[in-house]
mmCIF file of N, CA and C in Angstrom:
data_model
loop_
_atom_site.group_PDB
_atom_site.id
_atom_site.type_symbol
_atom_site.label_atom_id
_atom_site.label_comp_id
_atom_site.label_asym_id
_atom_site.label_seq_id
_atom_site.Cartn_x
_atom_site.Cartn_y
_atom_site.Cartn_z
ATOM 1 N N UNK A 1 5.558 44.290 -10.674
ATOM 2 C CA UNK A 1 5.890 44.004 -9.197
ATOM 3 C C UNK A 1 6.261 42.688 -8.491
ATOM 4 N N UNK A 2 7.485 42.448 -8.046
ATOM 5 C CA UNK A 2 7.267 41.227 -7.455
ATOM 6 C C UNK A 2 7.198 41.167 -5.924
ATOM 7 N N UNK A 3 6.440 40.160 -5.481
ATOM 8 C CA UNK A 3 6.071 40.253 -3.953
ATOM 9 C C UNK A 3 7.452 39.893 -3.207
ATOM 10 N N UNK A 4 7.732 40.587 -1.915
ATOM 11 C CA UNK A 4 8.688 40.597 -1.247
ATOM 12 C C UNK A 4 8.771 38.988 -0.532
ATOM 13 N N UNK A 5 7.976 37.968 -0.642
ATOM 14 C CA UNK A 5 7.974 36.887 -0.304
ATOM 15 C C UNK A 5 8.767 35.899 -1.289
ATOM 16 N N UNK A 6 8.404 36.367 -2.683
ATOM 17 C CA UNK A 6 9.016 35.776 -3.832
ATOM 18 C C UNK A 6 10.157 35.958 -3.748
ATOM 19 N N UNK A 7 10.618 37.320 -3.628
ATOM 20 C CA UNK A 7 12.165 37.804 -3.898
ATOM 21 C C UNK A 7 12.647 37.053 -2.724
ATOM 22 N N UNK A 8 12.502 36.813 -1.748
ATOM 23 C CA UNK A 8 13.070 36.145 -0.643
ATOM 24 C C UNK A 8 13.355 34.830 -0.889
ATOM 25 N N UNK A 9 12.340 34.019 -1.422
ATOM 26 C CA UNK A 9 12.775 32.672 -2.181
ATOM 27 C C UNK A 9 13.378 32.311 -2.564
ATOM 28 N N UNK A 10 13.771 33.467 -4.165
ATOM 29 C CA UNK A 10 14.866 33.472 -5.057
ATOM 30 C C UNK A 10 16.237 33.861 -4.331
ATOM 31 N N UNK A 11 16.295 34.534 -2.645
ATOM 32 C CA UNK A 11 17.420 34.642 -2.104
ATOM 33 C C UNK A 11 17.533 33.377 -1.683
ATOM 34 N N UNK A 12 16.809 32.265 -1.283
ATOM 35 C CA UNK A 12 16.811 30.863 -0.817
ATOM 36 C C UNK A 12 16.248 30.739 0.448
ATOM 37 N N UNK A 13 15.452 31.684 1.013
ATOM 38 C CA UNK A 13 14.548 31.601 2.324
ATOM 39 C C UNK A 13 13.366 30.635 1.734
ATOM 40 N N UNK A 14 13.257 29.882 2.905
ATOM 41 C CA UNK A 14 11.868 28.736 2.742
ATOM 42 C C UNK A 14 11.091 29.053 3.668
ATOM 43 N N UNK A 15 9.940 28.128 3.825
ATOM 44 C CA UNK A 15 8.957 28.736 4.738
ATOM 45 C C UNK A 15 9.687 28.089 5.966
ATOM 46 N N UNK A 16 9.382 28.643 7.127
ATOM 47 C CA UNK A 16 9.459 28.155 8.344
ATOM 48 C C UNK A 16 8.727 28.220 9.347
ATOM 49 N N UNK A 17 8.434 27.091 10.258
ATOM 50 C CA UNK A 17 7.185 27.215 11.325
ATOM 51 C C UNK A 17 7.877 26.738 12.810
ATOM 52 N N UNK A 18 7.723 27.305 13.328
ATOM 53 C CA UNK A 18 8.163 27.313 15.118
ATOM 54 C C UNK A 18 7.027 26.870 15.488
ATOM 55 N N UNK A 19 7.017 25.580 16.455
ATOM 56 C CA UNK A 19 6.194 25.489 17.208
ATOM 57 C C UNK A 19 6.643 25.723 18.636
ATOM 58 N N UNK A 20 6.161 26.824 19.472
ATOM 59 C CA UNK A 20 7.125 27.812 20.575
ATOM 60 C C UNK A 20 5.879 27.112 21.531
ATOM 61 N N UNK A 21 6.578 26.357 22.904
ATOM 62 C CA UNK A 21 6.131 26.151 23.824
ATOM 63 C C UNK A 21 7.135 27.073 24.850
ATOM 64 N N UNK A 22 5.781 27.554 25.877
ATOM 65 C CA UNK A 22 6.391 28.649 26.936
ATOM 66 C C UNK A 22 5.655 28.343 28.077
ATOM 67 N N UNK A 23 5.910 28.880 29.046
ATOM 68 C CA UNK A 23 4.948 28.754 30.522
ATOM 69 C C UNK A 23 4.387 30.126 30.880
ATOM 70 N N UNK A 24 3.234 29.786 31.393
ATOM 71 C CA UNK A 24 2.460 30.885 31.496
ATOM 72 C C UNK A 24 3.137 31.223 32.679
ATOM 73 N N UNK A 25 3.353 33.177 32.678
ATOM 74 C CA UNK A 25 3.660 33.989 33.895
ATOM 75 C C UNK A 25 2.894 33.687 35.088
ATOM 76 N N UNK A 26 1.254 33.546 35.202
ATOM 77 C CA UNK A 26 0.913 33.479 36.266
ATOM 78 C C UNK A 26 0.653 31.771 36.920
ATOM 79 N N UNK A 27 0.976 30.932 36.155
ATOM 80 C CA UNK A 27 0.782 29.504 36.143
ATOM 81 C C UNK A 27 1.936 28.357 35.449
ATOM 82 N N UNK A 28 3.068 28.655 35.982
ATOM 83 C CA UNK A 28 4.319 28.272 35.541
ATOM 84 C C UNK A 28 4.318 26.603 35.005
ATOM 85 N N UNK A 29 3.137 25.860 36.213
ATOM 86 C CA UNK A 29 2.878 24.737 35.507
ATOM 87 C C UNK A 29 2.273 24.152 34.052
ATOM 88 N N UNK A 30 2.072 25.305 33.857
ATOM 89 C CA UNK A 30 0.971 25.114 32.302
ATOM 90 C C UNK A 30 1.967 25.514 31.290
ATOM 91 N N UNK A 31 2.082 24.666 30.411
ATOM 92 C CA UNK A 31 2.374 25.219 28.989
ATOM 93 C C UNK A 31 1.253 25.855 28.000
ATOM 94 N N UNK A 32 1.923 26.938 27.360
ATOM 95 C CA UNK A 32 0.668 27.521 26.094
ATOM 96 C C UNK A 32 1.955 27.035 25.166
ATOM 97 N N UNK A 33 1.177 26.861 23.527
ATOM 98 C CA UNK A 33 1.783 26.977 22.581
ATOM 99 C C UNK A 33 1.546 28.050 21.400
ATOM 100 N N UNK A 34 2.573 28.086 20.989
ATOM 101 C CA UNK A 34 2.552 29.783 20.142
ATOM 102 C C UNK A 34 3.152 28.997 18.778
ATOM 103 N N UNK A 35 2.143 29.293 17.575
ATOM 104 C CA UNK A 35 2.717 28.988 16.420
ATOM 105 C C UNK A 35 3.911 30.311 15.673
ATOM 106 N N UNK A 36 4.509 30.413 15.285
ATOM 107 C CA UNK A 36 5.214 31.276 14.583
ATOM 108 C C UNK A 36 5.521 30.999 13.153
ATOM 109 N N UNK A 37 5.017 31.695 12.409
ATOM 110 C CA UNK A 37 5.666 31.721 10.837
ATOM 111 C C UNK A 37 6.011 32.382 9.920
ATOM 112 N N UNK A 38 7.532 32.379 8.872
ATOM 113 C CA UNK A 38 7.954 33.134 8.371
ATOM 114 C C UNK A 38 8.994 32.352 7.302
ATOM 115 N N UNK A 39 9.412 33.753 6.226
ATOM 116 C CA UNK A 39 10.216 32.773 5.496
ATOM 117 C C UNK A 39 11.706 33.162 6.356
ATOM 118 N N UNK A 40 12.517 31.869 5.953
ATOM 119 C CA UNK A 40 13.940 31.920 6.790
ATOM 120 C C UNK A 40 14.856 31.664 6.197
ATOM 121 N N UNK A 41 16.166 31.182 6.375
ATOM 122 C CA UNK A 41 17.417 30.479 5.859
ATOM 123 C C UNK A 41 17.992 29.564 6.668
ATOM 124 N N UNK A 42 17.123 28.196 6.147
ATOM 125 C CA UNK A 42 17.992 27.154 6.917
ATOM 126 C C UNK A 42 19.622 26.836 7.131
ATOM 127 N N UNK A 43 19.969 26.755 7.472
ATOM 128 C CA UNK A 43 20.145 25.833 9.135
ATOM 129 C C UNK A 43 20.160 26.639 10.377
ATOM 130 N N UNK A 44 20.287 28.266 9.940
ATOM 131 C CA UNK A 44 20.778 28.870 10.621
ATOM 132 C C UNK A 44 19.539 29.796 11.446
ATOM 133 N N UNK A 45 18.606 29.600 10.477
ATOM 134 C CA UNK A 45 17.514 30.366 10.913
ATOM 135 C C UNK A 45 17.417 32.008 12.084
ATOM 136 N N UNK A 46 18.217 32.889 10.873
ATOM 137 C CA UNK A 46 18.527 34.205 11.718
ATOM 138 C C UNK A 46 17.045 34.944 11.989
ATOM 139 N N UNK A 47 16.093 34.599 11.356
ATOM 140 C CA UNK A 47 14.734 35.383 11.364
ATOM 141 C C UNK A 47 13.850 34.984 12.701
ATOM 142 N N UNK A 48 14.080 33.783 13.013
ATOM 143 C CA UNK A 48 13.425 32.674 14.067
ATOM 144 C C UNK A 48 14.333 33.328 15.443
ATOM 145 N N UNK A 49 15.660 33.421 15.265
ATOM 146 C CA UNK A 49 16.537 33.548 16.651
ATOM 147 C C UNK A 49 16.727 34.995 16.975
ATOM 148 N N UNK A 50 16.217 35.957 15.999
ATOM 149 C CA UNK A 50 15.649 37.417 16.291
ATOM 150 C C UNK A 50 14.494 37.369 17.157
ATOM 151 N N UNK A 51 13.494 36.558 16.666
ATOM 152 C CA UNK A 51 12.323 36.681 17.070
ATOM 153 C C UNK A 51 12.334 35.945 18.244
ATOM 154 N N UNK A 52 12.971 34.952 18.755
ATOM 155 C CA UNK A 52 13.549 34.277 20.137
ATOM 156 C C UNK A 52 13.962 35.333 21.086
ATOM 157 N N UNK A 53 14.820 36.180 20.751
ATOM 158 C CA UNK A 53 15.661 37.106 21.321
ATOM 159 C C UNK A 53 14.606 38.563 21.689
ATOM 160 N N UNK A 54 14.073 38.589 21.060
ATOM 161 C CA UNK A 54 12.608 39.429 21.560
ATOM 162 C C UNK A 54 11.495 38.768 22.405
ATOM 163 N N UNK A 55 11.567 37.580 22.477
ATOM 164 C CA UNK A 55 10.613 37.212 23.324
ATOM 165 C C UNK A 55 10.705 36.929 24.623
ATOM 166 N N UNK A 56 12.737 36.479 24.486
ATOM 167 C CA UNK A 56 13.161 36.585 25.898
ATOM 168 C C UNK A 56 12.959 37.737 26.543
ATOM 169 N N UNK A 57 13.541 38.938 25.788
ATOM 170 C CA UNK A 57 13.890 40.397 26.194
ATOM 171 C C UNK A 57 12.267 41.332 26.506
ATOM 172 N N UNK A 58 11.502 40.769 25.965
ATOM 173 C CA UNK A 58 10.257 41.785 26.224
ATOM 174 C C UNK A 58 8.843 40.776 26.649
ATOM 175 N N UNK A 59 9.146 39.980 26.702
ATOM 176 C CA UNK A 59 7.904 39.170 26.827
ATOM 177 C C UNK A 59 7.910 38.259 28.309
ATOM 178 N N UNK A 60 7.182 38.106 28.996
ATOM 179 C CA UNK A 60 6.914 37.272 30.678
ATOM 180 C C UNK A 60 7.200 35.827 30.533
ATOM 181 N N UNK A 61 6.585 35.214 29.663
ATOM 182 C CA UNK A 61 6.408 33.581 29.329
ATOM 183 C C UNK A 61 7.932 33.061 29.213
ATOM 184 N N UNK A 62 8.439 32.135 30.078
ATOM 185 C CA UNK A 62 9.494 31.521 29.849
ATOM 186 C C UNK A 62 9.488 30.287 28.785
ATOM 187 N N UNK A 63 10.220 30.468 27.892
ATOM 188 C CA UNK A 63 10.302 29.344 26.726
ATOM 189 C C UNK A 63 10.615 28.194 27.233
ATOM 190 N N UNK A 64 9.623 27.204 26.743
ATOM 191 C CA UNK A 64 10.055 25.467 27.212
ATOM 192 C C UNK A 64 10.725 24.978 26.316
ATOM 193 N N UNK A 65 10.172 24.925 24.870
ATOM 194 C CA UNK A 65 11.001 24.199 23.969
ATOM 195 C C UNK A 65 10.607 24.960 22.727
ATOM 196 N N UNK A 66 11.065 24.599 21.740
ATOM 197 C CA UNK A 66 11.226 25.256 20.608
ATOM 198 C C UNK A 66 11.208 24.127 19.304
ATOM 199 N N UNK A 67 10.051 23.842 18.635
ATOM 200 C CA UNK A 67 10.107 22.929 17.203
ATOM 201 C C UNK A 67 10.160 23.303 15.800
ATOM 202 N N UNK A 68 10.743 22.898 15.051
ATOM 203 C CA UNK A 68 11.091 23.818 13.928
ATOM 204 C C UNK A 68 11.034 23.148 12.889
ATOM 205 N N UNK A 69 9.976 23.376 11.636
ATOM 206 C CA UNK A 69 10.549 22.563 10.470
ATOM 207 C C UNK A 69 10.297 23.580 9.032
ATOM 208 N N UNK A 70 11.026 23.196 8.207
ATOM 209 C CA UNK A 70 11.489 24.167 7.052
ATOM 210 C C UNK A 70 11.466 23.550 5.735
ATOM 211 N N UNK A 71 10.627 24.520 5.189
ATOM 212 C CA UNK A 71 10.338 23.821 3.560
ATOM 213 C C UNK A 71 11.057 25.017 2.390
ATOM 214 N N UNK A 72 11.684 24.533 1.919
ATOM 215 C CA UNK A 72 12.205 25.442 0.448
ATOM 216 C C UNK A 72 11.428 25.282 -0.620
ATOM 217 N N UNK A 73 10.544 26.261 -1.139
ATOM 218 C CA UNK A 73 9.230 26.193 -1.962
ATOM 219 C C UNK A 73 9.470 26.193 -3.465
ATOM 220 N N UNK A 74 10.791 27.237 -3.384
ATOM 221 C CA UNK A 74 11.393 27.006 -4.770
ATOM 222 C C UNK A 74 12.593 25.865 -5.182
ATOM 223 N N UNK A 75 11.851 24.535 -5.808
ATOM 224 C CA UNK A 75 13.098 23.974 -6.297
ATOM 225 C C UNK A 75 13.338 23.317 -7.772
ATOM 226 N N UNK A 76 14.029 22.120 -8.032
ATOM 227 C CA UNK A 76 13.614 21.967 -9.289
ATOM 228 C C UNK A 76 12.683 21.378 -9.826
ATOM 229 N N UNK A 77 12.310 21.473 -10.656
ATOM 230 C CA UNK A 77 11.027 21.387 -11.649
ATOM 231 C C UNK A 77 10.848 19.821 -11.988
ATOM 232 N N UNK A 78 9.750 19.096 -11.241
ATOM 233 C CA UNK A 78 9.148 17.885 -11.434
ATOM 234 C C UNK A 78 8.528 17.407 -13.047
ATOM 235 N N UNK A 79 8.820 18.358 -13.907
ATOM 236 C CA UNK A 79 8.293 18.128 -15.158
ATOM 237 C C UNK A 79 9.271 17.077 -16.106
ATOM 238 N N UNK A 80 8.601 16.156 -16.822
ATOM 239 C CA UNK A 80 9.460 15.576 -17.689
ATOM 240 C C UNK A 80 8.909 15.399 -19.181
ATOM 241 N N UNK A 81 10.165 16.029 -20.224
ATOM 242 C CA UNK A 81 9.528 15.977 -21.288
ATOM 243 C C UNK A 81 9.659 14.605 -21.994
ATOM 244 N N UNK A 82 8.271 15.003 -23.061
ATOM 245 C CA UNK A 82 7.746 13.548 -23.566
ATOM 246 C C UNK A 82 8.580 12.846 -24.986
ATOM 247 N N UNK A 83 9.032 12.057 -24.876
ATOM 248 C CA UNK A 83 9.732 11.642 -26.339
ATOM 249 C C UNK A 83 8.774 10.524 -27.301
ATOM 250 N N UNK A 84 7.883 9.527 -26.729
ATOM 251 C CA UNK A 84 7.167 9.780 -27.813
ATOM 252 C C UNK A 84 5.336 9.861 -27.322
ATOM 253 N N UNK A 85 5.186 9.179 -28.323
ATOM 254 C CA UNK A 85 3.394 9.303 -27.532
ATOM 255 C C UNK A 85 2.886 8.212 -29.039
ATOM 256 N N UNK A 86 1.472 7.451 -28.097
ATOM 257 C CA UNK A 86 1.242 6.377 -28.525
ATOM 258 C C UNK A 86 -0.506 6.746 -28.730
ATOM 259 N N UNK A 87 -0.709 6.401 -29.850
ATOM 260 C CA UNK A 87 -2.293 6.158 -29.916
ATOM 261 C C UNK A 87 -2.691 4.871 -29.950
ATOM 262 N N UNK A 88 -4.075 4.289 -29.173
ATOM 263 C CA UNK A 88 -4.363 3.469 -28.842
ATOM 264 C C UNK A 88 -6.037 3.513 -29.531
ATOM 265 N N UNK A 89 -6.339 2.435 -30.497
ATOM 266 C CA UNK A 89 -7.739 2.906 -31.298
ATOM 267 C C UNK A 89 -8.708 2.389 -30.003
#
């Protein structure tokens, strides 16, 4: 059985991390940081957009800023074939 995370990576998803700064409802001059991480498609980030839409609709903390980093975990292999071998005495 293949894991859901691996299947999503094969579909082009990569690990996305968002650092979300928001204002505290009771103290709007203070910022709090929330780190969100999930598999998402760059550059449109539909999963992150859904989460931020949920945040705006359901949570009280006003969003201040969002910093996003993304990494495709499955990529070309970094192996090279060996064409020659030397033995030193």
